[in-house]
Coordinates of C-alpha atoms in Angstrom, one line a residue:
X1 CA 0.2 10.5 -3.3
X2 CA 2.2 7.1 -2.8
X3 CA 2.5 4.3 -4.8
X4 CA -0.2 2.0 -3.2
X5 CA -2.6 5.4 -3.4
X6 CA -1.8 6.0 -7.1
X7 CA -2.8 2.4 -7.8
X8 CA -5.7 2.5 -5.6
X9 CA -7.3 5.5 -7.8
X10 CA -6.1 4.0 -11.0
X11 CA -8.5 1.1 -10.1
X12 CA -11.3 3.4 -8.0
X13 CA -11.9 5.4 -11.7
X14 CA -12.4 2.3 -13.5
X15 CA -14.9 0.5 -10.6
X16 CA -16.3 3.9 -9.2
X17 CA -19.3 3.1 -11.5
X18 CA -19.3 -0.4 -10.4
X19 CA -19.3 0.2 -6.6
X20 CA -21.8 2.8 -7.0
X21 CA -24.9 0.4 -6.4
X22 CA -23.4 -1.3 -3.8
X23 CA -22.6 2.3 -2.0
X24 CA -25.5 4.2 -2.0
X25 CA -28.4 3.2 0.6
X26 CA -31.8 2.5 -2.3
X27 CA -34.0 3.5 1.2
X28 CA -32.2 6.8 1.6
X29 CA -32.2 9.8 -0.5
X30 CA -32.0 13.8 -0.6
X31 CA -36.0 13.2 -0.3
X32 CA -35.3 11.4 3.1
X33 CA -34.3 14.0 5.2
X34 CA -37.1 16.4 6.1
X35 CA -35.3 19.7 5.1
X36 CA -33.5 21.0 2.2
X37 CA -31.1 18.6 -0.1
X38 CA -28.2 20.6 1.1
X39 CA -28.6 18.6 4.2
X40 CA -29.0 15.5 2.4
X41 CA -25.3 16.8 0.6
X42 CA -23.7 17.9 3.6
X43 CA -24.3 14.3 5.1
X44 CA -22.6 12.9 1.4
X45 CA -19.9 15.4 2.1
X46 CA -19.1 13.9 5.3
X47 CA -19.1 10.3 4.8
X48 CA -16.7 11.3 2.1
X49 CA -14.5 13.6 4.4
X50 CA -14.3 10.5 6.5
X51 CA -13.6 7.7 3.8
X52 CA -10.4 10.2 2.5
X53 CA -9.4 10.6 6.5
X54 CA -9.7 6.4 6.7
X55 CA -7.7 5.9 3.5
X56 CA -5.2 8.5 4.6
X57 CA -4.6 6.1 7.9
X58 CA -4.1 3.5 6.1
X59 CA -1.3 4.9 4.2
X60 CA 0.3 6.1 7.1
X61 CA 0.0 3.0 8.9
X62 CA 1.7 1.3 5.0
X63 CA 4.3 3.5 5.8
X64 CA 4.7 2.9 9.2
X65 CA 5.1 -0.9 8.6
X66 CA 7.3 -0.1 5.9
X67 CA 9.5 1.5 8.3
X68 CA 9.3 -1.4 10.7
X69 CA 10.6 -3.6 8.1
X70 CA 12.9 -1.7 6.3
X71 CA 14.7 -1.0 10.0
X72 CA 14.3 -4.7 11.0
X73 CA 15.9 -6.1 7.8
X74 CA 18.7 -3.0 7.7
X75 CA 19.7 -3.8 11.5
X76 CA 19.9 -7.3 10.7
X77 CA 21.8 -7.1 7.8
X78 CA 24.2 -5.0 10.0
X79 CA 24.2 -7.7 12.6
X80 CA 24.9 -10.4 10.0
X81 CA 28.1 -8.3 8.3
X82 CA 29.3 -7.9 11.4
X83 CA 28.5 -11.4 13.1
X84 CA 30.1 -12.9 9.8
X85 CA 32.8 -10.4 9.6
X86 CA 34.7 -12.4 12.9
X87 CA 36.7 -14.9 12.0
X88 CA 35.7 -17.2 14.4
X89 CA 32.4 -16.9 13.3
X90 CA 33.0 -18.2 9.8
X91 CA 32.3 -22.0 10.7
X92 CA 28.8 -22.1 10.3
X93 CA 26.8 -25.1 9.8
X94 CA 25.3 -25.1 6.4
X95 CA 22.2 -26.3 8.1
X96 CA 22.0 -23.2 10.3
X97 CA 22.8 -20.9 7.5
X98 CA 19.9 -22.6 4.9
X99 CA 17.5 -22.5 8.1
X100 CA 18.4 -18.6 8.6
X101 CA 18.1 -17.8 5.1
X102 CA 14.4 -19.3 5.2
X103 CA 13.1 -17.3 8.3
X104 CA 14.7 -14.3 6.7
X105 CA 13.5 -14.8 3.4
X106 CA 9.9 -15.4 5.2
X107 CA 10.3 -11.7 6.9
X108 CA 10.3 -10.5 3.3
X109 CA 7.6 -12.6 2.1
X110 CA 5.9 -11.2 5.7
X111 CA 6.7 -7.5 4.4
X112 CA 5.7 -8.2 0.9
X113 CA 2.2 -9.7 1.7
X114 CA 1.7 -6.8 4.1
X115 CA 2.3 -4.0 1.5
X116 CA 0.4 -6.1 -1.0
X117 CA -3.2 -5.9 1.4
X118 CA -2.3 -2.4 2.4
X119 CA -2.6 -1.5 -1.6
X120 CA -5.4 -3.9 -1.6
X121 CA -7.3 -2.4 1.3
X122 CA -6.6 1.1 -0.4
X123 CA -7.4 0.1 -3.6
X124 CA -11.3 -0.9 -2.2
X125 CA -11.3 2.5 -0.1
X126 CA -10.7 4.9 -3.2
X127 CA -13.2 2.8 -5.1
X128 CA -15.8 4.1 -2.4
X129 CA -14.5 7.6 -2.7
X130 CA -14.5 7.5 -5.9
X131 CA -17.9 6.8 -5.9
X132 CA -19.0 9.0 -3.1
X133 CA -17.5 11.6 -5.7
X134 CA -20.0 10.9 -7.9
X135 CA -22.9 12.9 -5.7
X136 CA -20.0 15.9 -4.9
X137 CA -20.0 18.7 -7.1
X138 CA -16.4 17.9 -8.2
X139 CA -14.1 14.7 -8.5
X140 CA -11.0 16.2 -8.1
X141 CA -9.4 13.0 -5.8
X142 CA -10.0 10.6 -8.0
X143 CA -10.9 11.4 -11.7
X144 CA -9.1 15.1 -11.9
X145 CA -6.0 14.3 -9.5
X146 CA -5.4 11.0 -11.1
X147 CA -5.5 12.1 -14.9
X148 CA -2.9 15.2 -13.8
X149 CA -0.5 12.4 -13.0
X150 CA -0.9 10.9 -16.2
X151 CA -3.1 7.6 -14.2
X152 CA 0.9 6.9 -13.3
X153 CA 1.6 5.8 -16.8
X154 CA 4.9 7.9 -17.5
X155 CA 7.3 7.6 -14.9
X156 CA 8.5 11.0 -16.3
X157 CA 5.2 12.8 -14.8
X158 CA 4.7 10.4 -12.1
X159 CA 6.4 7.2 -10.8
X160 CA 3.9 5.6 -8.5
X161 CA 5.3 4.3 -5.2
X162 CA 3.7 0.9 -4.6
X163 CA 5.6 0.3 -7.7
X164 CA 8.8 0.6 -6.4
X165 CA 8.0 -0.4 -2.9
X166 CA 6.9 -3.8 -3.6
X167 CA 10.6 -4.8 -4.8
X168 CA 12.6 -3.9 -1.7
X169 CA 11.5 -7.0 0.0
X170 CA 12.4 -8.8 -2.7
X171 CA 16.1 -7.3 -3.2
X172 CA 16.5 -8.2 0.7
X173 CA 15.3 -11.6 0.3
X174 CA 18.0 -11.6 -3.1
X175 CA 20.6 -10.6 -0.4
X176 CA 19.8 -13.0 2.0
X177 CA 19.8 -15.7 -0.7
X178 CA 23.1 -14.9 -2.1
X179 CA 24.5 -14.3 1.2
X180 CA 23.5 -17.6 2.1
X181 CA 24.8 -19.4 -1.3
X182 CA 28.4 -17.5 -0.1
X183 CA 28.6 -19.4 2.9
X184 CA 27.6 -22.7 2.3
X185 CA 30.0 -23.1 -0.6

């Protein structure tokens, strides 16, 4: 489970309760459907089956932009050590060097916002799983899972991802920055 995901059911056990009401159709119930309850449960089963599938996708797609990023910003900072490396590249405006500095310090604040609504958009998903769990026989995603971990208090048991994940756009845009306070001096 990443980071994003840890944090995500951290907040779903707390506002599974909440959501709850807002879940579950008040005009639909195991007395709706014309045969047994199982069917009514399979059909609670399934809607949960699909909201784990959904929040699984949108981890993948965290990671994928994470990956975009992280390859973006490491190619450029390869570009830049090299570019800079030339000596007759060394004469750079300041102007030009401030300007780059703020579009790559934007990228980061791009990457940072991005991870920060992927853990956002996860964090509402488990919410609804965690309340789906509510009418399953078992809450082993959210309530059982989440407590083995420790609910990502001690690092020592689990160290939650979107924790650490959140600072690598910020050490870029600290590299960047210094860079940039190198070369205007």
């Amino acid at each position: 489970m990443s980071g994003s995901e840890a944090a995500a059911v951290e907040a779903a056990v707390e506002a599974a309760a909440g959501i709850g009401g807002a879940l579950w159709n008040g005009k639909v119930s195991a007395a709706s459907y014309r045969e047994e309850e199982t069917v009514y449960r399979a059909a609670v089963l399934e809607q949960y089956k699909l909201c784990v599938e959904m929040a699984d996708r949108v981890s993948a797609r965290r990671n994928l932009a994470n990956t975009f990023f992280l390859t973006l910003h490491s190619g450029l900072l390869v570009f830049l050590g090299t570019w800079l490396s030339q000596e007759h590249r060394r004469s750079v405006p300041a102007a030009l060097v401030v300007v780059a500095a703020l579009v790559l310090v934007g990228m980061c604040a791009a990457w940072w916002f991005t991870l920060r609504a992927y853990q956002q958009l996860n964090r509402g998903k488990f919410q609804v799983i965690g309340a789906l769990e509510e009418r399953l026989p078992a809450r082993a995603f959210v309530a059982a899972e989440w407590r083995a971990l420790g609910e990502g208090r001690d690092w020592r048991v689990y160290l939650p991802l979107g924790r650490v994940e959140r600072w690598v756009p910020v050490l870029f845009a600290l590299a960047y920055l210094l860079g940039c306070a190198a070369l205007v001096r």
